[in-house]
XYZ file of C-alpha atoms in Angstrom:
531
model
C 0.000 0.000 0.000
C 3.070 2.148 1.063
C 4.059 1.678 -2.487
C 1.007 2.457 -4.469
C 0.825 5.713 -2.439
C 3.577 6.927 -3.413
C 3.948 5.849 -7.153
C 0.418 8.064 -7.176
C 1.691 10.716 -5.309
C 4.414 10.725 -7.671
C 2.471 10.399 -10.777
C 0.584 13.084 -9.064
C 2.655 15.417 -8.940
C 4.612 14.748 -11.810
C 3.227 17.351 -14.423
C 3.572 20.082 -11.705
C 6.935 19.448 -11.208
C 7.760 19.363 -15.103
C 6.091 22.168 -15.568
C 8.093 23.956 -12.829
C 11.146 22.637 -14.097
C 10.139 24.172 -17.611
C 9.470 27.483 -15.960
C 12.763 27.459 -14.431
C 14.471 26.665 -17.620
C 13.017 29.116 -19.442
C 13.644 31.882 -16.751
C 17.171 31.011 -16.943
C 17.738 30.802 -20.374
C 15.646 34.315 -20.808
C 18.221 37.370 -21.271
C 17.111 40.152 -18.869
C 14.555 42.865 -20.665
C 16.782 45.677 -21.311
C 13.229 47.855 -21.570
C 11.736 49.357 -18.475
C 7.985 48.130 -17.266
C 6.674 51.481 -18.880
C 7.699 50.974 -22.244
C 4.426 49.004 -23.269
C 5.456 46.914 -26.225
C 1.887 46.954 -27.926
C 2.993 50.453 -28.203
C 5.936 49.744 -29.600
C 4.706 47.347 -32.442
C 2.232 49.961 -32.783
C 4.754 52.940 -33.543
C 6.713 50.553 -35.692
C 3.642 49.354 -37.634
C 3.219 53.049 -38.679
C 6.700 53.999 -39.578
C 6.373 50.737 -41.862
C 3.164 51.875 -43.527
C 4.420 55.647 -43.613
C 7.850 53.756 -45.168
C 5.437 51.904 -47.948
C 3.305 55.049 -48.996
C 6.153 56.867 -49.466
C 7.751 53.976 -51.991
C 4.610 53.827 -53.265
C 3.706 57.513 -54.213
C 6.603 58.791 -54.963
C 6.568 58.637 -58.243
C 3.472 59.955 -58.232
C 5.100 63.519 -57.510
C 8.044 62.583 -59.521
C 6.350 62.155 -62.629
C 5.759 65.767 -63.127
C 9.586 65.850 -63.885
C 10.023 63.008 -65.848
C 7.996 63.761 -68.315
C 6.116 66.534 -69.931
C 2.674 67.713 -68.499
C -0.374 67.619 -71.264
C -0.734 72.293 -71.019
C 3.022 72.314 -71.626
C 3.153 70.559 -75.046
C 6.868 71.183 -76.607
C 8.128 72.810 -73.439
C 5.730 76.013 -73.903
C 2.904 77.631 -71.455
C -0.196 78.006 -72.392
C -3.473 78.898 -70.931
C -7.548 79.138 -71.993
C -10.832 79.554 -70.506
C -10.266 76.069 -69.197
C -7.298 75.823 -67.526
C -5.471 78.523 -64.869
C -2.449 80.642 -65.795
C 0.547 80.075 -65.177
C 2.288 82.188 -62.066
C 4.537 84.501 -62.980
C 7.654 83.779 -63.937
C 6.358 80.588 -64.929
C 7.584 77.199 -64.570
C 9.796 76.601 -67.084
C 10.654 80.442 -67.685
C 13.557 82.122 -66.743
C 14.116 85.371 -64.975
C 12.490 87.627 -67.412
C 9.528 85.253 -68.291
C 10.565 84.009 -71.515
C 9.691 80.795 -72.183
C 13.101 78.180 -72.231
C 12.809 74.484 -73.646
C 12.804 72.442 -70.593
C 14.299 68.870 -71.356
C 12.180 65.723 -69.874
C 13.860 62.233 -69.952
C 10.840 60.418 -71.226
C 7.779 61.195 -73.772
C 4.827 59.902 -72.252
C 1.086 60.489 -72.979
C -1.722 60.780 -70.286
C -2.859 57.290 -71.284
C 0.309 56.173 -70.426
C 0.847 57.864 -67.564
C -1.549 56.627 -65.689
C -0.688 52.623 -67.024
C 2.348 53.315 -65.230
C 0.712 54.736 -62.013
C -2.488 52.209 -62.079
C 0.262 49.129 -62.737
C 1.244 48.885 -58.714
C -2.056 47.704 -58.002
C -2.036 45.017 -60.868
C 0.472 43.160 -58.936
C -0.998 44.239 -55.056
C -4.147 42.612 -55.565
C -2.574 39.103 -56.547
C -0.675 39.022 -52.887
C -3.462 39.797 -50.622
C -5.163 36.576 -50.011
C -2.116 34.778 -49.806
C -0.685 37.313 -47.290
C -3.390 37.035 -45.297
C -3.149 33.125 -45.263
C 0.544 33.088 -44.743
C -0.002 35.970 -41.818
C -2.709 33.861 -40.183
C -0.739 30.491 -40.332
C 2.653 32.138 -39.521
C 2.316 35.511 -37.984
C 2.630 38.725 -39.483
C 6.128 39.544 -38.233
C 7.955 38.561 -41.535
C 5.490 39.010 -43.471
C 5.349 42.594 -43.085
C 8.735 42.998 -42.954
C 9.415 40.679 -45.942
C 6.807 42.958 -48.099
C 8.088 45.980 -47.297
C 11.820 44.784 -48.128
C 11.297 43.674 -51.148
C 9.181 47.327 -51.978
C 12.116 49.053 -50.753
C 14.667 46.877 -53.378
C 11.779 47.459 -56.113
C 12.397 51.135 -55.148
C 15.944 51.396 -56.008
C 15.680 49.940 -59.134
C 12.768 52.116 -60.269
C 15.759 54.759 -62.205
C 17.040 52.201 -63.760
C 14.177 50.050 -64.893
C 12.807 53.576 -66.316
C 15.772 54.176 -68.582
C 16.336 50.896 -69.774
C 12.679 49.678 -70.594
C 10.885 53.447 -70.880
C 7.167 52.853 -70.310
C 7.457 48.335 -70.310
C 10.677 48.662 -67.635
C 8.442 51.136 -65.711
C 4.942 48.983 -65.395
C 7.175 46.472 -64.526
C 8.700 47.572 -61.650
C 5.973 48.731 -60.028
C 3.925 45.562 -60.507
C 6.769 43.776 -58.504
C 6.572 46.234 -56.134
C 2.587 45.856 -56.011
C 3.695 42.076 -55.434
C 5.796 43.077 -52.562
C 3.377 45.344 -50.926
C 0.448 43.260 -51.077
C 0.856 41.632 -47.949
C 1.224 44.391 -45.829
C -2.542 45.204 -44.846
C -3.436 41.740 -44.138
C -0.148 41.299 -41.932
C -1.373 44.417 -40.078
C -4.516 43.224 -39.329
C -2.969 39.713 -37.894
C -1.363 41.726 -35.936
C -3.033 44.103 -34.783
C -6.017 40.957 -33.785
C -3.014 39.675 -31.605
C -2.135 42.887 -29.642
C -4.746 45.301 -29.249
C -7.317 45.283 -26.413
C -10.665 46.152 -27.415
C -10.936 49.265 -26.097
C -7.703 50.603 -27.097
C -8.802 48.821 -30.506
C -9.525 52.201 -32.757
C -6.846 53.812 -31.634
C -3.994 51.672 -31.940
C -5.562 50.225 -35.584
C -5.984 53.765 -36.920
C -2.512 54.593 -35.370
C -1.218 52.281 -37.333
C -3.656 52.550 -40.456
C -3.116 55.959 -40.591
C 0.774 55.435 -41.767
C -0.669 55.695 -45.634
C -1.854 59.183 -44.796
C 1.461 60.213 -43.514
C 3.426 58.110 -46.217
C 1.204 60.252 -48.309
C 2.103 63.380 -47.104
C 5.736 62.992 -46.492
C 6.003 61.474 -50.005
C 4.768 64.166 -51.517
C 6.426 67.023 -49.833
C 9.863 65.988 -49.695
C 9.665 64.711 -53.256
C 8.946 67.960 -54.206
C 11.919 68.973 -52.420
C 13.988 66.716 -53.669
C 12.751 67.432 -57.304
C 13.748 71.038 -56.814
C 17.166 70.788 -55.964
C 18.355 67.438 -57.208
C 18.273 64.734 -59.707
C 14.773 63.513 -60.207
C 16.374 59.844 -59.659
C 16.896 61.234 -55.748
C 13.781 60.733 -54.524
C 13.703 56.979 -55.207
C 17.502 56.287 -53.483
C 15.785 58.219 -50.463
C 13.010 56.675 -50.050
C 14.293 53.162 -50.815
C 17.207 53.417 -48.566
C 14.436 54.446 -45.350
C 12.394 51.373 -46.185
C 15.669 49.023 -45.653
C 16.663 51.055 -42.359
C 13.331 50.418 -41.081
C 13.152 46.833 -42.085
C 16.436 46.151 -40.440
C 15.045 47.852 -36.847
C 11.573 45.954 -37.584
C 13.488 42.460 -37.612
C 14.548 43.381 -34.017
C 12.011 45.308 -32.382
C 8.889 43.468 -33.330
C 7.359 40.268 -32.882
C 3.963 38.287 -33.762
C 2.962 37.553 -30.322
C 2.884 39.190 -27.409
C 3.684 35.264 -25.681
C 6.832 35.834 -27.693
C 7.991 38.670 -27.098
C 11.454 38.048 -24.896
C 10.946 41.454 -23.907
C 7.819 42.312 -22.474
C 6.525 42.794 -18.844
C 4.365 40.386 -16.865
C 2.167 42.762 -16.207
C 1.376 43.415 -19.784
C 1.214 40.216 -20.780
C -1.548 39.269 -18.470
C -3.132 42.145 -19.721
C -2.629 41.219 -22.999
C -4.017 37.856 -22.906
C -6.945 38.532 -20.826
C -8.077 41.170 -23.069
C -7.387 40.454 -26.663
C -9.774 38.639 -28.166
C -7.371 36.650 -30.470
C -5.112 35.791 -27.855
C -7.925 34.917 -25.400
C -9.129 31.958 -27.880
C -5.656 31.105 -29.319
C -5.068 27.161 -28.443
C -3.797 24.855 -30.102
C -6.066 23.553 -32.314
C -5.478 27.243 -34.035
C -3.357 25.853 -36.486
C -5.917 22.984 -37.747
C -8.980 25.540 -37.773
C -10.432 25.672 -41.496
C -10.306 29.054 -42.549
C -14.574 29.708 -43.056
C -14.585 30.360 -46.536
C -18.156 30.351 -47.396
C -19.633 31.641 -44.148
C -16.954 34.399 -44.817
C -17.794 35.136 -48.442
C -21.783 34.729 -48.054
C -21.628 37.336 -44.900
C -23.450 40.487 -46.216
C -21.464 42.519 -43.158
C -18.411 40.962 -44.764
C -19.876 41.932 -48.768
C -21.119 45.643 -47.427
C -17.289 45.729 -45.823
C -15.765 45.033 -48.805
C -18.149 46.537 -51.490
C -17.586 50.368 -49.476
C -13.402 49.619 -49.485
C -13.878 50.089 -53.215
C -15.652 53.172 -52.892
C -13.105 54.310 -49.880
C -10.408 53.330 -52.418
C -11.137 55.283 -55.440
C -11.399 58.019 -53.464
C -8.495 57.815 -51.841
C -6.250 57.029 -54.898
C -7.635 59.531 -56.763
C -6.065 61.862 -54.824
C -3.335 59.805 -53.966
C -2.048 58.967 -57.079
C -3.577 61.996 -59.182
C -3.674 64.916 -56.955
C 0.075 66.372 -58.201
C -0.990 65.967 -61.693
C -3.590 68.043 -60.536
C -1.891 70.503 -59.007
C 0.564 70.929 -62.360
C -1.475 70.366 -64.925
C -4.725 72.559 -63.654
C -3.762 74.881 -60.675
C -0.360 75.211 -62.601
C 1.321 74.904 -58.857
C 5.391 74.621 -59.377
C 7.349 71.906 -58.031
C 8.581 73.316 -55.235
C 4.961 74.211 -54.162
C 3.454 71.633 -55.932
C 4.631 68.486 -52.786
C 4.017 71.065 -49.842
C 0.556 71.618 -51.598
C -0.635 68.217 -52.159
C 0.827 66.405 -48.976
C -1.574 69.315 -47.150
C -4.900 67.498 -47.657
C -3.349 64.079 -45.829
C -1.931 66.190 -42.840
C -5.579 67.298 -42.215
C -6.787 63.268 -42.948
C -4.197 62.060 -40.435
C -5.141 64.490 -37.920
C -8.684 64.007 -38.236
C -8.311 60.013 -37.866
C -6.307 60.586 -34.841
C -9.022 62.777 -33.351
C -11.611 60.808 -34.485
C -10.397 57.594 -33.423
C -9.756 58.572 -30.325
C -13.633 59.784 -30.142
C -14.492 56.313 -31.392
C -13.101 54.678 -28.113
C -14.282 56.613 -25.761
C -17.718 56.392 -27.471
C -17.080 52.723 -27.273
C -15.884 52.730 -23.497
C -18.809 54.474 -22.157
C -21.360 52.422 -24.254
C -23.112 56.056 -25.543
C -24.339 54.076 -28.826
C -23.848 50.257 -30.387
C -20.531 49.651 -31.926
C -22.579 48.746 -35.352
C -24.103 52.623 -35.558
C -20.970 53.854 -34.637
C -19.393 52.290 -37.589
C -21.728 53.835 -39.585
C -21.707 56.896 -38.598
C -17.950 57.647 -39.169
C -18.373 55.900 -42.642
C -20.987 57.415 -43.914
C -19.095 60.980 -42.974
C -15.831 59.389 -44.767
C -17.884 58.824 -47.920
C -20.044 61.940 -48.397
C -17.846 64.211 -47.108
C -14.616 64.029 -49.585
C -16.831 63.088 -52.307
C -18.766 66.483 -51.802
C -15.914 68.939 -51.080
C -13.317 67.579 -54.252
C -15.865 67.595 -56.386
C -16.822 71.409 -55.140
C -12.799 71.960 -55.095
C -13.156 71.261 -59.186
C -16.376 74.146 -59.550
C -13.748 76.332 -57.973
C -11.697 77.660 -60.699
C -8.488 79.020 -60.481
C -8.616 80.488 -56.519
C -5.274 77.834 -55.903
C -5.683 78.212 -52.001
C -9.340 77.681 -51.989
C -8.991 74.927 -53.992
C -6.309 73.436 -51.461
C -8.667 74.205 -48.682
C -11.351 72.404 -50.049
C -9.446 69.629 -50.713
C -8.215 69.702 -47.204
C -11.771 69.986 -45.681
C -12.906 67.116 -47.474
C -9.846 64.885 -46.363
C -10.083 65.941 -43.378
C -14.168 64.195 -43.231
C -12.380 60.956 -45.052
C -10.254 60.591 -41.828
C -14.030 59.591 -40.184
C -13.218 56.194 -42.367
C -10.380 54.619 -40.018
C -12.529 54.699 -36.891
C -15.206 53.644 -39.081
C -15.078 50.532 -41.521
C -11.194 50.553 -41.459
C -10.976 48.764 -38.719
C -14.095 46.750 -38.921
C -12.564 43.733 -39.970
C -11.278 43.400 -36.120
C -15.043 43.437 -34.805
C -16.699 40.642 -37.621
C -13.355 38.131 -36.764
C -10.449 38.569 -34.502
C -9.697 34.885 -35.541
C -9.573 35.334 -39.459
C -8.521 39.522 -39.731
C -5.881 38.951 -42.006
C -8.203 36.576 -44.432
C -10.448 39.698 -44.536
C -8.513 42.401 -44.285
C -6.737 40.668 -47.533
C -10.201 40.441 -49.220
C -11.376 43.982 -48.698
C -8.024 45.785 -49.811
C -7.344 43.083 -52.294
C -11.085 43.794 -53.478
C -10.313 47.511 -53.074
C -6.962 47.967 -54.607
C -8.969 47.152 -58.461
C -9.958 51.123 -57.900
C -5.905 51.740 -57.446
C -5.895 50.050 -60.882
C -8.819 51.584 -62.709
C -8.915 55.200 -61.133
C -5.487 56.361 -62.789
C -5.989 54.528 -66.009
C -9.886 56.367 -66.160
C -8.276 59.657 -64.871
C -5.800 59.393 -68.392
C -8.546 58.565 -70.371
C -10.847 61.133 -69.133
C -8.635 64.168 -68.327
C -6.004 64.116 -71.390
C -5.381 67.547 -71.439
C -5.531 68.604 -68.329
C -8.206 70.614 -68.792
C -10.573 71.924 -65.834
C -13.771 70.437 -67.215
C -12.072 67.035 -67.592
C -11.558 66.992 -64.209
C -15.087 67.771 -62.929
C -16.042 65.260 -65.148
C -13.557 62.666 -62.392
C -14.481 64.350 -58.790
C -18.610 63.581 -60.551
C -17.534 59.888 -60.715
C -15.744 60.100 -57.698
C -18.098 61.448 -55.708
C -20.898 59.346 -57.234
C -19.199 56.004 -56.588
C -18.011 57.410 -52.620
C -21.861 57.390 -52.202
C -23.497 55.046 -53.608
C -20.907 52.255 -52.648
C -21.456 53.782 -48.786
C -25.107 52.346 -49.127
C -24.235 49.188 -48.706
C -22.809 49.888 -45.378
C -25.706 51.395 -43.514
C -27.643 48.764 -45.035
C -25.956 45.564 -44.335
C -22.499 46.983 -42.483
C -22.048 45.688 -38.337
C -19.517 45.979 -35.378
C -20.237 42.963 -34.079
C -18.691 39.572 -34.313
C -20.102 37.244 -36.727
C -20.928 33.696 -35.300
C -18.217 31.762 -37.816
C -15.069 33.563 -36.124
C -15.760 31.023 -33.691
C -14.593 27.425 -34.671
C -17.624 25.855 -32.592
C -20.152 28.478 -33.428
C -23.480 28.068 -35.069
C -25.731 30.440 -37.457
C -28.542 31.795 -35.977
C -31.917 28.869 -36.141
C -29.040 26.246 -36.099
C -30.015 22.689 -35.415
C -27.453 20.862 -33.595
C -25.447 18.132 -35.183
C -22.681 15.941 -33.188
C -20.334 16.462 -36.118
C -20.410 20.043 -36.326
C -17.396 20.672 -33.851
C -15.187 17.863 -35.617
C -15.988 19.729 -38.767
C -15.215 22.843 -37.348
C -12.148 22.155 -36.388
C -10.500 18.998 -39.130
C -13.129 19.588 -42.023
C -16.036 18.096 -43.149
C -13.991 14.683 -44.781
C -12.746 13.933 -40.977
C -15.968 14.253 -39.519
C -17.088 10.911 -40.398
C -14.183 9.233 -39.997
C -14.065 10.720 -36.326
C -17.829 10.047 -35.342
């Protein structure tokens, strides 16, 4: 009996004793934190995540600034000024004038037409739709550490070699390039949203997410108005060594800095991890059978909150690369703005959108903390003022005529309004599934980024000349397809979490079946097997 007592005592405590033994391993083996208990490392990831989105809008738009100088605009044909009813004068002593006004022959190293022009600029998002859903997947599966760093690395490389694949294969080499870099930086938003499922608490969830979503608007701006700079006083090949050569620098701190998990994280505080994992949703229900979960495919592509999600990220997206990609053609071939004005001028717009989202966002969770309305008309609200807003003041910014300031401040007002959209269905992927963010964050900018494709190739087609009545004709469209796509969202658009995030959930009038957890979990062909 003596015997038996102790072999169970022993077996026992046996798995307490391991588990000790682990803890004690690990302890030792852990290299002290060399960062204080203050320095919250959600913050960290979340300052990080925006210095690699501001790093990947930059990439990304600069040549939108730069091709003002590499080629000449559509009122400047043969290197001379010239002005009509429709279309604003030039200021005095003109761009490419000298001193006295006369006009001087300015040299461009490439001869391309509006049509092509905006081939070039709409071929990025050729190549960033094809990445998304396999981001997502790979972010889900393996974390969204390397994937965003891998992405933005391989943007940065496609960077450099912009100058070069511009001179050697003119308008082909161009395209090119920026469909490899469209490959590159397709995995970023879906890598974002894994992470951003894994580290921020739900009522911190707005702010951190448009924190960190809000990098494009800065990327924006900073592209822009240091291009501009750089345009002025040095080589127009500048701008994409700079750029390029900040994307690798941050890469090289991400590698080191940031991690998938907060559970691995070698770095981070007790106290924040408890937090962590008893108030994140997608650490709360991460197990182990995480990795065997089927990703929901047709509960997930049937969801009308999931189809009104992604059907207003179109709308969100033409608007936004209208003016993203479009907006310095704008200001030189309309407003006749100079290069050295031309950046300061069109990165003002996404200085007032960043500021707004910060405000805005902030707004959002302490709407959300005190419970004031439902998360699901909250959402709504802050869309529907993203959408009508910028649709409404660019298109008045086009009735304007040639007042250049009031044009810029109508422009700014109505970015300012689209900074309602990252408190509103930007981060709405977070509330329908914590589990599968990155699957549908990967859908809805995947879905969205066919408007980065078809808004600069219409805007060539449509505004040739660069005539004032062209581009009416664009901010109509724009504005029209802002609004009508924003329907779908007060119709069918919710904050809440869908019943298919969960593995073991069941639709609403469900009748139960005993092999709808197996299936759940190892697919429908294991279920019978199991049973």
């Amino acid at each position: 009996m003596g015997a038996e007592r102790r072999e169970r005592r022993g077996s026992e405590t046996t798995p307490l004793l391991k588990k000790t033994r682990r803890r004690s391993r690990k302890e030792q083996a852990a290299p002290p934190s060399p960062c204080p208990e203050w320095m919250r490392q959600r913050y960290v990831l979340v300052v990080m995540g925006m210095l690699g989105m501001i790093n990947a809008f930059t990439m990304r738009a600069c040549l939108n600034v730069a091709i003002t100088q590499m080629t000449a605009p559509p009122s400047q044909p043969g290197g001379e000024n010239k002005t009509s009813d429709d279309s604003c004068p030039f200021d005095p002593p003109a761009a490419g004038s000298d001193s006295s006004g006369s006009a001087v022959q300015k040299e461009y190293p490439f001869n391309w037409d509006s049509e092509q022009q905006g081939l070039i600029l709409g071929a990025f998002y050729i190549g960033y739709i094809f990445t998304h859903i396999p981001g997502g997947q790979i972010a889900d599966r393996y974390g969204g550490k390397h994937t965003l760093g891998l992405g933005i690395l391989a943007t940065a490389i496609c960077t450099f070699l912009t100058p070069a694949a511009c001179k050697l294969g003119d308008v082909a080499g161009a395209v090119i390039v920026r469909i490899l870099m469209g490959l590159g930086e397709g995995v970023t938003f879906p890598a974002i949203f894994v992470l951003l499922a894994k580290w921020a608490p739900e009522r911190e969830r707005s702010l951190m997410g448009t924190i960190v979503l809000a990098g494009p608007q800065v990327g924006t701006l900073v592209g822009n108005a240091l291009s501009g700079f750089f345009l002025d006083w040095f080589v127009w090949e500048t701008t994409f060594y700079v750029y390029g050569g900040l994307g690798l620098a941050w890469w090289f701190f991400w590698c080191f800095l940031c991690y998938s998990d907060p559970n691995q994280h070698p770095f981070i505080g007790d106290k924040e991890l408890k937090y962590l994992n008893d108030n994140v949703t997608g650490l709360k229900e991460q197990d182990n059978e995480k990795e065997h979960v089927k990703t929901p495919w047709k509960s997930i592509l049937t969801s009308m909150p999931v189809l009104a999600l992604i059907t207003t990220e179109v709308g969100h997206d033409w608007g936004f690369y209208t003016m993203v990609t479009d907006l310095p053609k704008y200001m030189s071939d309309v407003q006749h703005f100079k290069i050295s004005s031309n950046g300061t001028m069109s990165a003002l717009p996404f200085i007032c959108m960043w500021i707004s989202s910060m405000v805005l966002s902030a707004t959002g969770d302490w709407i959300t903390s005190k419970r004031v309305i439902s998360n699901t008309l909250l959402r709504k609200i802050f869309t529907t003022i993203g959408s009508v807003g910028p649709g409404a003041f660019l298109l008045w910014a086009s009735y304007a005529g040639c007042n250049k300031y009031f044009v810029v401040a109508l422009f700014c007002i109505g970015m300012t309004t689209m900074g309602a959209f990252y408190p509103g269905m930007r981060v709405n992927a977070l509330d329908l599934s914590p589990r599968h963010a990155g699957t549908i964050g990967a859908l809805m900018n995947g879905t969205g980024a066919l408007a980065g494709v078809a808004a600069p190739y219409a805007i060539g087609l449509i505004a040739p000349n660069g005539l004032m009545s062209e581009w009416q004709t664009v901010f109509i469209i724009n504005f029209a397809i802002m609004g009508i796509t924003n329907v779908a969202f007060i119709i069918w658009g919710s904050g809440e979490r869908q019943w298919w995030d969960d593995p073991h959930g069941k639709p609403p009038g469900h009748v139960e079946d005993p092999e709808d957890d197996i299936k759940a979990v190892k697919g429908p062909a294991m279920a019978s097997t199991a049973m």
